[in-house]
Amino acid sequence: MEEPTKDAQALGFQLLPKDKDIRTTYLIIMNTLSQRSFLHVCLVLVFSIKSFSSTKISSPDCSRLQRIKVNHSLYLLCRMGGQFPLSCLNDRTDFRIPREIFIIRKKENALMIIHELLHHIFQLFSKNLPQGAWNPSCIEKFQNGLHWQIEQLEKCFGGEMQQATRNWKNGLLQNNILKAKKYFQRISHFLNEKNYSRCSWETARMEMRRCFLFLDHLLKNLRN
């Protein structure tokens, strides 16, 4: 296997999250992927998901399953386009991911943020994707997985999410939802300005990897 160039190494370390737990998770996942153990990862994820399919899912199991799906989505993001092209380095952009929305105490508010983020990611990857540049099978699985995850979130935590909706006057929740929307508006505006070029989508794909790592961290805290 070829050694990564200095430019590639610099890019990787620059894009790593600052949070220690998320950074560690990111490095473990990327190390696994770099060792080409994709089949092993897929088998673990498939059998983990199937183990829940024939039984009613409890709330803790729902949280666990959501984390499995988040990591599977991260895996598909890595697979669908491969490594970040060095030719796209000049397109790197700071979308200012609102880290504070991933630090939420109340469970029902955290669930609303997770639901909001998954919905925006699904919408983002539903149109104007780079033709011929990414693996179509991975894209389809990624989209289907997001749709399934949103549905399961609503089934498992519908009561808690309704409670958050009833308490919509909560200024903090409204503010966090607005920050999430503006974050994805910045990404959409960037793609539009770049005419949905290959490099703009590679930059957005890299950003979504970071977003999923933060999502995983939020779901981890949800179980505690």
CSV table of N, CA and C in Angstrom, one decimal, residues 59-180:
chain,number,residue,atom,x,y,z
A,59,SER,N,-36.0,1.1,24.3
A,59,SER,CA,-35.3,2.4,24.1
A,59,SER,C,-33.8,2.3,24.1
A,60,PRO,N,-33.2,1.6,25.0
A,60,PRO,CA,-31.7,1.5,25.0
A,60,PRO,C,-31.3,0.8,23.7
A,61,ASP,N,-32.0,-0.2,23.2
A,61,ASP,CA,-31.6,-0.9,22.0
A,61,ASP,C,-31.8,0.0,20.8
A,62,CYS,N,-32.8,0.9,20.9
A,62,CYS,CA,-33.0,1.9,19.8
A,62,CYS,C,-31.7,2.8,19.7
A,63,SER,N,-31.3,3.2,20.8
A,63,SER,CA,-30.1,4.1,20.8
A,63,SER,C,-28.9,3.4,20.3
A,64,ARG,N,-28.7,2.1,20.6
A,64,ARG,CA,-27.6,1.3,20.2
A,64,ARG,C,-27.7,1.1,18.7
A,65,LEU,N,-28.9,0.8,18.2
A,65,LEU,CA,-29.1,0.6,16.8
A,65,LEU,C,-28.9,1.9,16.0
A,66,GLN,N,-29.3,3.0,16.5
A,66,GLN,CA,-29.0,4.3,15.9
A,66,GLN,C,-27.5,4.5,15.7
A,67,ARG,N,-26.8,4.2,16.7
A,67,ARG,CA,-25.3,4.3,16.6
A,67,ARG,C,-24.7,3.4,15.6
A,68,ILE,N,-25.2,2.2,15.5
A,68,ILE,CA,-24.8,1.2,14.5
A,68,ILE,C,-25.0,1.8,13.1
A,69,LYS,N,-26.2,2.4,12.9
A,69,LYS,CA,-26.6,2.9,11.6
A,69,LYS,C,-25.8,4.2,11.2
A,70,VAL,N,-25.5,5.0,12.3
A,70,VAL,CA,-24.6,6.2,12.0
A,70,VAL,C,-23.2,5.8,11.6
A,71,ASN,N,-22.7,4.7,12.2
A,71,ASN,CA,-21.3,4.3,11.8
A,71,ASN,C,-21.4,3.6,10.4
A,72,HIS,N,-22.5,2.9,10.1
A,72,HIS,CA,-22.6,2.3,8.8
A,72,HIS,C,-22.7,3.4,7.7
A,73,SER,N,-23.4,4.5,8.0
A,73,SER,CA,-23.5,5.6,7.1
A,73,SER,C,-22.1,6.3,6.9
A,74,LEU,N,-21.4,6.4,8.0
A,74,LEU,CA,-20.0,6.9,7.9
A,74,LEU,C,-19.1,6.0,7.0
A,75,TYR,N,-19.3,4.7,7.2
A,75,TYR,CA,-18.6,3.7,6.3
A,75,TYR,C,-19.0,3.9,4.8
A,76,LEU,N,-20.3,4.1,4.6
A,76,LEU,CA,-20.7,4.2,3.2
A,76,LEU,C,-20.2,5.5,2.6
A,77,LEU,N,-20.1,6.6,3.4
A,77,LEU,CA,-19.6,7.8,2.9
A,77,LEU,C,-18.1,7.7,2.5
A,78,CYS,N,-17.4,6.9,3.3
A,78,CYS,CA,-16.0,6.7,2.9
A,78,CYS,C,-15.9,5.8,1.7
A,79,ARG,N,-16.8,4.9,1.5
A,79,ARG,CA,-16.7,4.0,0.3
A,79,ARG,C,-17.2,4.6,-0.9
A,80,MET,N,-18.2,5.4,-0.9
A,80,MET,CA,-18.9,5.9,-2.1
A,80,MET,C,-18.0,6.7,-3.0
A,81,GLY,N,-17.0,7.4,-2.4
A,81,GLY,CA,-16.1,8.3,-3.2
A,81,GLY,C,-14.6,8.0,-3.0
A,82,GLY,N,-14.3,7.1,-2.1
A,82,GLY,CA,-12.9,6.9,-1.8
A,82,GLY,C,-12.2,8.0,-1.1
A,83,GLN,N,-10.9,8.1,-1.3
A,83,GLN,CA,-10.1,9.1,-0.6
A,83,GLN,C,-10.4,10.5,-1.2
A,84,PHE,N,-10.2,11.5,-0.3
A,84,PHE,CA,-10.4,12.9,-0.7
A,84,PHE,C,-9.3,13.2,-1.8
A,85,PRO,N,-9.8,13.7,-3.0
A,85,PRO,CA,-8.8,13.9,-4.1
A,85,PRO,C,-7.9,15.1,-3.7
A,86,LEU,N,-6.6,15.0,-3.9
A,86,LEU,CA,-5.7,16.1,-3.6
A,86,LEU,C,-5.9,17.2,-4.6
A,87,SER,N,-6.5,17.0,-5.7
A,87,SER,CA,-6.8,18.0,-6.7
A,87,SER,C,-7.9,19.0,-6.2
A,88,CYS,N,-8.6,18.5,-5.1
A,88,CYS,CA,-9.7,19.3,-4.6
A,88,CYS,C,-9.3,20.1,-3.3
A,89,LEU,N,-8.0,20.1,-3.0
A,89,LEU,CA,-7.6,20.7,-1.7
A,89,LEU,C,-8.0,22.2,-1.7
A,90,ASN,N,-8.0,22.9,-2.8
A,90,ASN,CA,-8.3,24.3,-2.8
A,90,ASN,C,-9.7,24.6,-2.5
A,91,ASP,N,-10.6,23.6,-2.6
A,91,ASP,CA,-12.0,23.8,-2.3
A,91,ASP,C,-12.4,23.5,-0.9
A,92,ARG,N,-11.4,23.2,-0.1
A,92,ARG,CA,-11.7,23.0,1.4
A,92,ARG,C,-12.4,24.3,2.0
A,93,THR,N,-13.4,24.1,2.8
A,93,THR,CA,-14.2,25.2,3.3
A,93,THR,C,-14.5,24.9,4.8
A,94,ASP,N,-14.5,25.9,5.6
A,94,ASP,CA,-15.0,25.7,7.0
A,94,ASP,C,-16.4,26.1,7.0
A,95,PHE,N,-17.3,25.1,7.2
A,95,PHE,CA,-18.7,25.3,7.2
A,95,PHE,C,-19.2,25.7,8.6
A,96,ARG,N,-18.3,25.8,9.6
A,96,ARG,CA,-18.6,26.2,10.9
A,96,ARG,C,-19.7,25.3,11.6
A,97,ILE,N,-19.3,24.0,11.7
A,97,ILE,CA,-20.3,23.1,12.3
A,97,ILE,C,-20.6,23.6,13.7
A,98,PRO,N,-21.8,23.7,14.1
A,98,PRO,CA,-22.2,24.2,15.5
A,98,PRO,C,-22.0,23.1,16.5
A,99,ARG,N,-20.8,23.0,17.1
A,99,ARG,CA,-20.5,22.0,18.0
A,99,ARG,C,-21.4,22.0,19.2
A,100,GLU,N,-21.9,23.2,19.6
A,100,GLU,CA,-22.7,23.3,20.8
A,100,GLU,C,-24.1,22.5,20.7
A,101,ILE,N,-24.6,22.2,19.5
A,101,ILE,CA,-25.8,21.5,19.4
A,101,ILE,C,-25.7,20.0,19.7
A,102,PHE,N,-24.4,19.6,19.8
A,102,PHE,CA,-24.2,18.2,20.1
A,102,PHE,C,-23.9,18.0,21.6
A,103,ILE,N,-24.1,19.0,22.4
A,103,ILE,CA,-23.9,18.9,23.8
A,103,ILE,C,-25.2,19.3,24.4
A,104,ILE,N,-26.1,18.4,24.6
A,104,ILE,CA,-27.5,18.7,25.1
A,104,ILE,C,-27.8,17.7,26.2
A,105,ARG,N,-28.3,18.3,27.3
A,105,ARG,CA,-28.6,17.5,28.5
A,105,ARG,C,-30.0,16.7,28.4
A,106,LYS,N,-31.0,17.4,27.9
A,106,LYS,CA,-32.3,16.8,27.9
A,106,LYS,C,-32.5,15.8,26.7
A,107,LYS,N,-32.9,14.6,27.0
A,107,LYS,CA,-33.0,13.6,26.0
A,107,LYS,C,-34.0,14.0,24.9
A,108,GLU,N,-35.1,14.5,25.2
A,108,GLU,CA,-36.1,14.8,24.1
A,108,GLU,C,-35.6,15.9,23.2
A,109,ASN,N,-34.8,16.9,23.7
A,109,ASN,CA,-34.2,17.9,22.9
A,109,ASN,C,-33.1,17.3,22.0
A,110,ALA,N,-32.3,16.4,22.5
A,110,ALA,CA,-31.3,15.7,21.8
A,110,ALA,C,-31.9,14.9,20.6
A,111,LEU,N,-33.0,14.3,20.9
A,111,LEU,CA,-33.7,13.5,19.8
A,111,LEU,C,-34.2,14.4,18.7
A,112,MET,N,-34.6,15.6,19.0
A,112,MET,CA,-35.1,16.5,18.0
A,112,MET,C,-33.9,17.0,17.2
A,113,ILE,N,-32.8,17.2,17.8
A,113,ILE,CA,-31.6,17.6,17.0
A,113,ILE,C,-31.1,16.5,16.1
A,114,ILE,N,-31.1,15.3,16.6
A,114,ILE,CA,-30.7,14.1,15.8
A,114,ILE,C,-31.7,14.0,14.6
A,115,HIS,N,-33.0,14.1,14.8
A,115,HIS,CA,-34.0,14.0,13.8
A,115,HIS,C,-33.8,15.1,12.7
A,116,GLU,N,-33.5,16.3,13.2
A,116,GLU,CA,-33.3,17.4,12.3
A,116,GLU,C,-32.1,17.2,11.4
A,117,LEU,N,-31.0,16.8,12.0
A,117,LEU,CA,-29.7,16.6,11.3
A,117,LEU,C,-29.9,15.5,10.2
A,118,LEU,N,-30.5,14.3,10.6
A,118,LEU,CA,-30.7,13.2,9.7
A,118,LEU,C,-31.5,13.7,8.5
A,119,HIS,N,-32.6,14.4,8.8
A,119,HIS,CA,-33.5,14.9,7.7
A,119,HIS,C,-32.7,15.8,6.7
A,120,HIS,N,-31.9,16.7,7.2
A,120,HIS,CA,-31.1,17.6,6.4
A,120,HIS,C,-30.1,16.8,5.6
A,121,ILE,N,-29.4,15.8,6.2
A,121,ILE,CA,-28.4,15.0,5.4
A,121,ILE,C,-29.1,14.3,4.3
A,122,PHE,N,-30.3,13.7,4.6
A,122,PHE,CA,-31.1,13.0,3.6
A,122,PHE,C,-31.4,13.9,2.4
A,123,GLN,N,-31.9,15.1,2.7
A,123,GLN,CA,-32.2,16.1,1.7
A,123,GLN,C,-31.0,16.5,0.9
A,124,LEU,N,-29.9,16.7,1.5
A,124,LEU,CA,-28.7,17.1,0.9
A,124,LEU,C,-28.2,16.1,-0.2
A,125,PHE,N,-28.3,14.8,0.2
A,125,PHE,CA,-27.8,13.7,-0.7
A,125,PHE,C,-28.9,13.2,-1.6
A,126,SER,N,-30.0,13.9,-1.8
A,126,SER,CA,-31.1,13.4,-2.6
A,126,SER,C,-31.1,14.1,-4.0
A,127,LYS,N,-30.2,15.0,-4.3
A,127,LYS,CA,-30.2,15.6,-5.6
A,127,LYS,C,-28.9,16.2,-6.0
A,128,ASN,N,-28.6,16.4,-7.3
A,128,ASN,CA,-27.4,17.1,-7.8
A,128,ASN,C,-26.1,16.4,-7.4
A,129,LEU,N,-26.2,15.1,-7.2
A,129,LEU,CA,-24.9,14.4,-6.8
A,129,LEU,C,-24.0,14.3,-8.1
A,130,PRO,N,-22.7,14.1,-7.9
A,130,PRO,CA,-21.8,14.1,-9.0
A,130,PRO,C,-22.0,12.8,-9.8
A,131,GLN,N,-22.3,13.0,-11.0
A,131,GLN,CA,-22.6,11.8,-11.9
A,131,GLN,C,-21.3,11.1,-12.3
A,132,GLY,N,-21.4,9.8,-12.1
A,132,GLY,CA,-20.3,8.9,-12.5
A,132,GLY,C,-19.0,9.0,-11.6
A,133,ALA,N,-19.0,9.9,-10.6
A,133,ALA,CA,-17.9,10.0,-9.7
A,133,ALA,C,-17.9,9.1,-8.5
A,134,TRP,N,-19.1,8.8,-8.0
A,134,TRP,CA,-19.3,8.0,-6.8
A,134,TRP,C,-19.9,6.7,-7.1
A,135,ASN,N,-19.8,5.7,-6.2
A,135,ASN,CA,-20.3,4.4,-6.3
A,135,ASN,C,-21.9,4.5,-6.2
A,136,PRO,N,-22.6,4.1,-7.2
A,136,PRO,CA,-24.1,4.2,-7.2
A,136,PRO,C,-24.7,3.3,-6.1
A,137,SER,N,-24.1,2.2,-5.9
A,137,SER,CA,-24.7,1.2,-4.9
A,137,SER,C,-24.5,1.8,-3.5
A,138,CYS,N,-23.4,2.4,-3.2
A,138,CYS,CA,-23.2,3.0,-1.9
A,138,CYS,C,-24.1,4.2,-1.7
A,139,ILE,N,-24.3,5.0,-2.7
A,139,ILE,CA,-25.2,6.1,-2.6
A,139,ILE,C,-26.6,5.6,-2.3
A,140,GLU,N,-27.1,4.6,-3.0
A,140,GLU,CA,-28.5,4.1,-2.7
A,140,GLU,C,-28.6,3.5,-1.3
A,141,LYS,N,-27.6,2.8,-0.9
A,141,LYS,CA,-27.6,2.2,0.5
A,141,LYS,C,-27.6,3.3,1.5
A,142,PHE,N,-26.8,4.3,1.2
A,142,PHE,CA,-26.7,5.5,2.1
A,142,PHE,C,-28.1,6.2,2.3
A,143,GLN,N,-28.7,6.5,1.2
A,143,GLN,CA,-30.0,7.1,1.2
A,143,GLN,C,-31.1,6.3,1.9
A,144,ASN,N,-31.1,5.0,1.5
A,144,ASN,CA,-32.1,4.1,2.1
A,144,ASN,C,-31.9,4.0,3.6
A,145,GLY,N,-30.6,3.9,4.0
A,145,GLY,CA,-30.3,3.8,5.4
A,145,GLY,C,-30.7,5.0,6.2
A,146,LEU,N,-30.5,6.2,5.7
A,146,LEU,CA,-31.0,7.4,6.3
A,146,LEU,C,-32.5,7.4,6.5
A,147,HIS,N,-33.2,7.1,5.4
A,147,HIS,CA,-34.7,7.0,5.5
A,147,HIS,C,-35.1,6.1,6.5
A,148,TRP,N,-34.5,4.9,6.6
A,148,TRP,CA,-34.9,3.9,7.6
A,148,TRP,C,-34.6,4.4,9.0
A,149,GLN,N,-33.4,5.1,9.2
A,149,GLN,CA,-33.0,5.6,10.5
A,149,GLN,C,-34.0,6.7,11.0
A,150,ILE,N,-34.4,7.5,10.1
A,150,ILE,CA,-35.4,8.6,10.5
A,150,ILE,C,-36.7,7.9,10.9
A,151,GLU,N,-37.2,6.9,10.2
A,151,GLU,CA,-38.4,6.2,10.5
A,151,GLU,C,-38.3,5.5,11.9
A,152,GLN,N,-37.2,4.9,12.1
A,152,GLN,CA,-37.0,4.1,13.4
A,152,GLN,C,-36.9,5.1,14.6
A,153,LEU,N,-36.3,6.3,14.3
A,153,LEU,CA,-36.2,7.3,15.4
A,153,LEU,C,-37.6,7.7,15.8
A,154,GLU,N,-38.4,7.9,14.8
A,154,GLU,CA,-39.8,8.4,15.1
A,154,GLU,C,-40.6,7.3,15.8
A,155,LYS,N,-40.4,6.0,15.4
A,155,LYS,CA,-41.1,4.9,16.1
A,155,LYS,C,-40.7,4.7,17.5
A,156,CYS,N,-39.3,4.7,17.7
A,156,CYS,CA,-38.8,4.4,19.0
A,156,CYS,C,-39.0,5.5,20.0
A,157,PHE,N,-38.9,6.7,19.6
A,157,PHE,CA,-38.9,7.9,20.5
A,157,PHE,C,-40.0,8.9,20.2
A,158,GLY,N,-41.0,8.4,19.6
A,158,GLY,CA,-42.1,9.3,19.2
A,158,GLY,C,-42.7,10.1,20.4
A,159,GLY,N,-42.8,9.4,21.5
A,159,GLY,CA,-43.4,10.1,22.7
A,159,GLY,C,-42.5,11.2,23.2
A,160,GLU,N,-41.2,10.9,23.3
A,160,GLU,CA,-40.2,12.0,23.8
A,160,GLU,C,-40.1,13.1,22.8
A,161,MET,N,-40.2,12.8,21.5
A,161,MET,CA,-40.1,13.9,20.5
A,161,MET,C,-41.4,14.8,20.5
A,162,GLN,N,-42.6,14.1,20.8
A,162,GLN,CA,-43.8,14.9,20.9
A,162,GLN,C,-43.7,15.8,22.1
A,163,GLN,N,-43.1,15.3,23.2
A,163,GLN,CA,-42.9,16.1,24.4
A,163,GLN,C,-42.1,17.4,24.1
A,164,ALA,N,-41.0,17.2,23.3
A,164,ALA,CA,-40.2,18.3,22.9
A,164,ALA,C,-41.0,19.3,22.0
A,165,THR,N,-41.8,18.8,21.2
A,165,THR,CA,-42.6,19.6,20.3
A,165,THR,C,-43.6,20.4,21.1
A,166,ARG,N,-44.2,19.8,22.1
A,166,ARG,CA,-45.2,20.5,23.0
A,166,ARG,C,-44.4,21.7,23.8
A,167,ASN,N,-43.2,21.4,24.0
A,167,ASN,CA,-42.4,22.4,24.8
A,167,ASN,C,-41.6,23.3,23.8
A,168,TRP,N,-42.1,23.5,22.6
A,168,TRP,CA,-41.4,24.2,21.5
A,168,TRP,C,-41.0,25.6,21.9
A,169,LYS,N,-41.7,26.2,22.9
A,169,LYS,CA,-41.3,27.5,23.4
A,169,LYS,C,-40.0,27.6,24.0
A,170,ASN,N,-39.4,26.4,24.2
A,170,ASN,CA,-38.0,26.3,24.8
A,170,ASN,C,-37.1,27.0,23.9
A,171,GLY,N,-36.6,28.2,24.3
A,171,GLY,CA,-35.7,29.0,23.5
A,171,GLY,C,-34.4,28.3,23.1
A,172,LEU,N,-33.8,27.5,23.9
A,172,LEU,CA,-32.6,26.8,23.6
A,172,LEU,C,-32.8,25.8,22.5
A,173,LEU,N,-33.9,25.0,22.5
A,173,LEU,CA,-34.1,24.0,21.5
A,173,LEU,C,-34.3,24.8,20.1
A,174,GLN,N,-35.1,25.8,20.1
A,174,GLN,CA,-35.4,26.6,18.9
A,174,GLN,C,-34.1,27.1,18.3
A,175,ASN,N,-33.2,27.6,19.2
A,175,ASN,CA,-32.0,28.2,18.8
A,175,ASN,C,-31.1,27.1,18.2
A,176,ASN,N,-31.0,25.9,18.8
A,176,ASN,CA,-30.2,24.8,18.2
A,176,ASN,C,-30.7,24.3,16.9
A,177,ILE,N,-32.0,24.2,16.8
A,177,ILE,CA,-32.6,23.8,15.5
A,177,ILE,C,-32.3,24.8,14.4
A,178,LEU,N,-32.3,26.1,14.7
A,178,LEU,CA,-32.0,27.1,13.8
A,178,LEU,C,-30.5,27.0,13.4
A,179,LYS,N,-29.7,26.8,14.3
A,179,LYS,CA,-28.2,26.6,14.0
A,179,LYS,C,-28.0,25.5,13.1
A,180,ALA,N,-28.7,24.3,13.3
A,180,ALA,CA,-28.6,23.2,12.4
A,180,ALA,C,-29.0,23.5,11.0
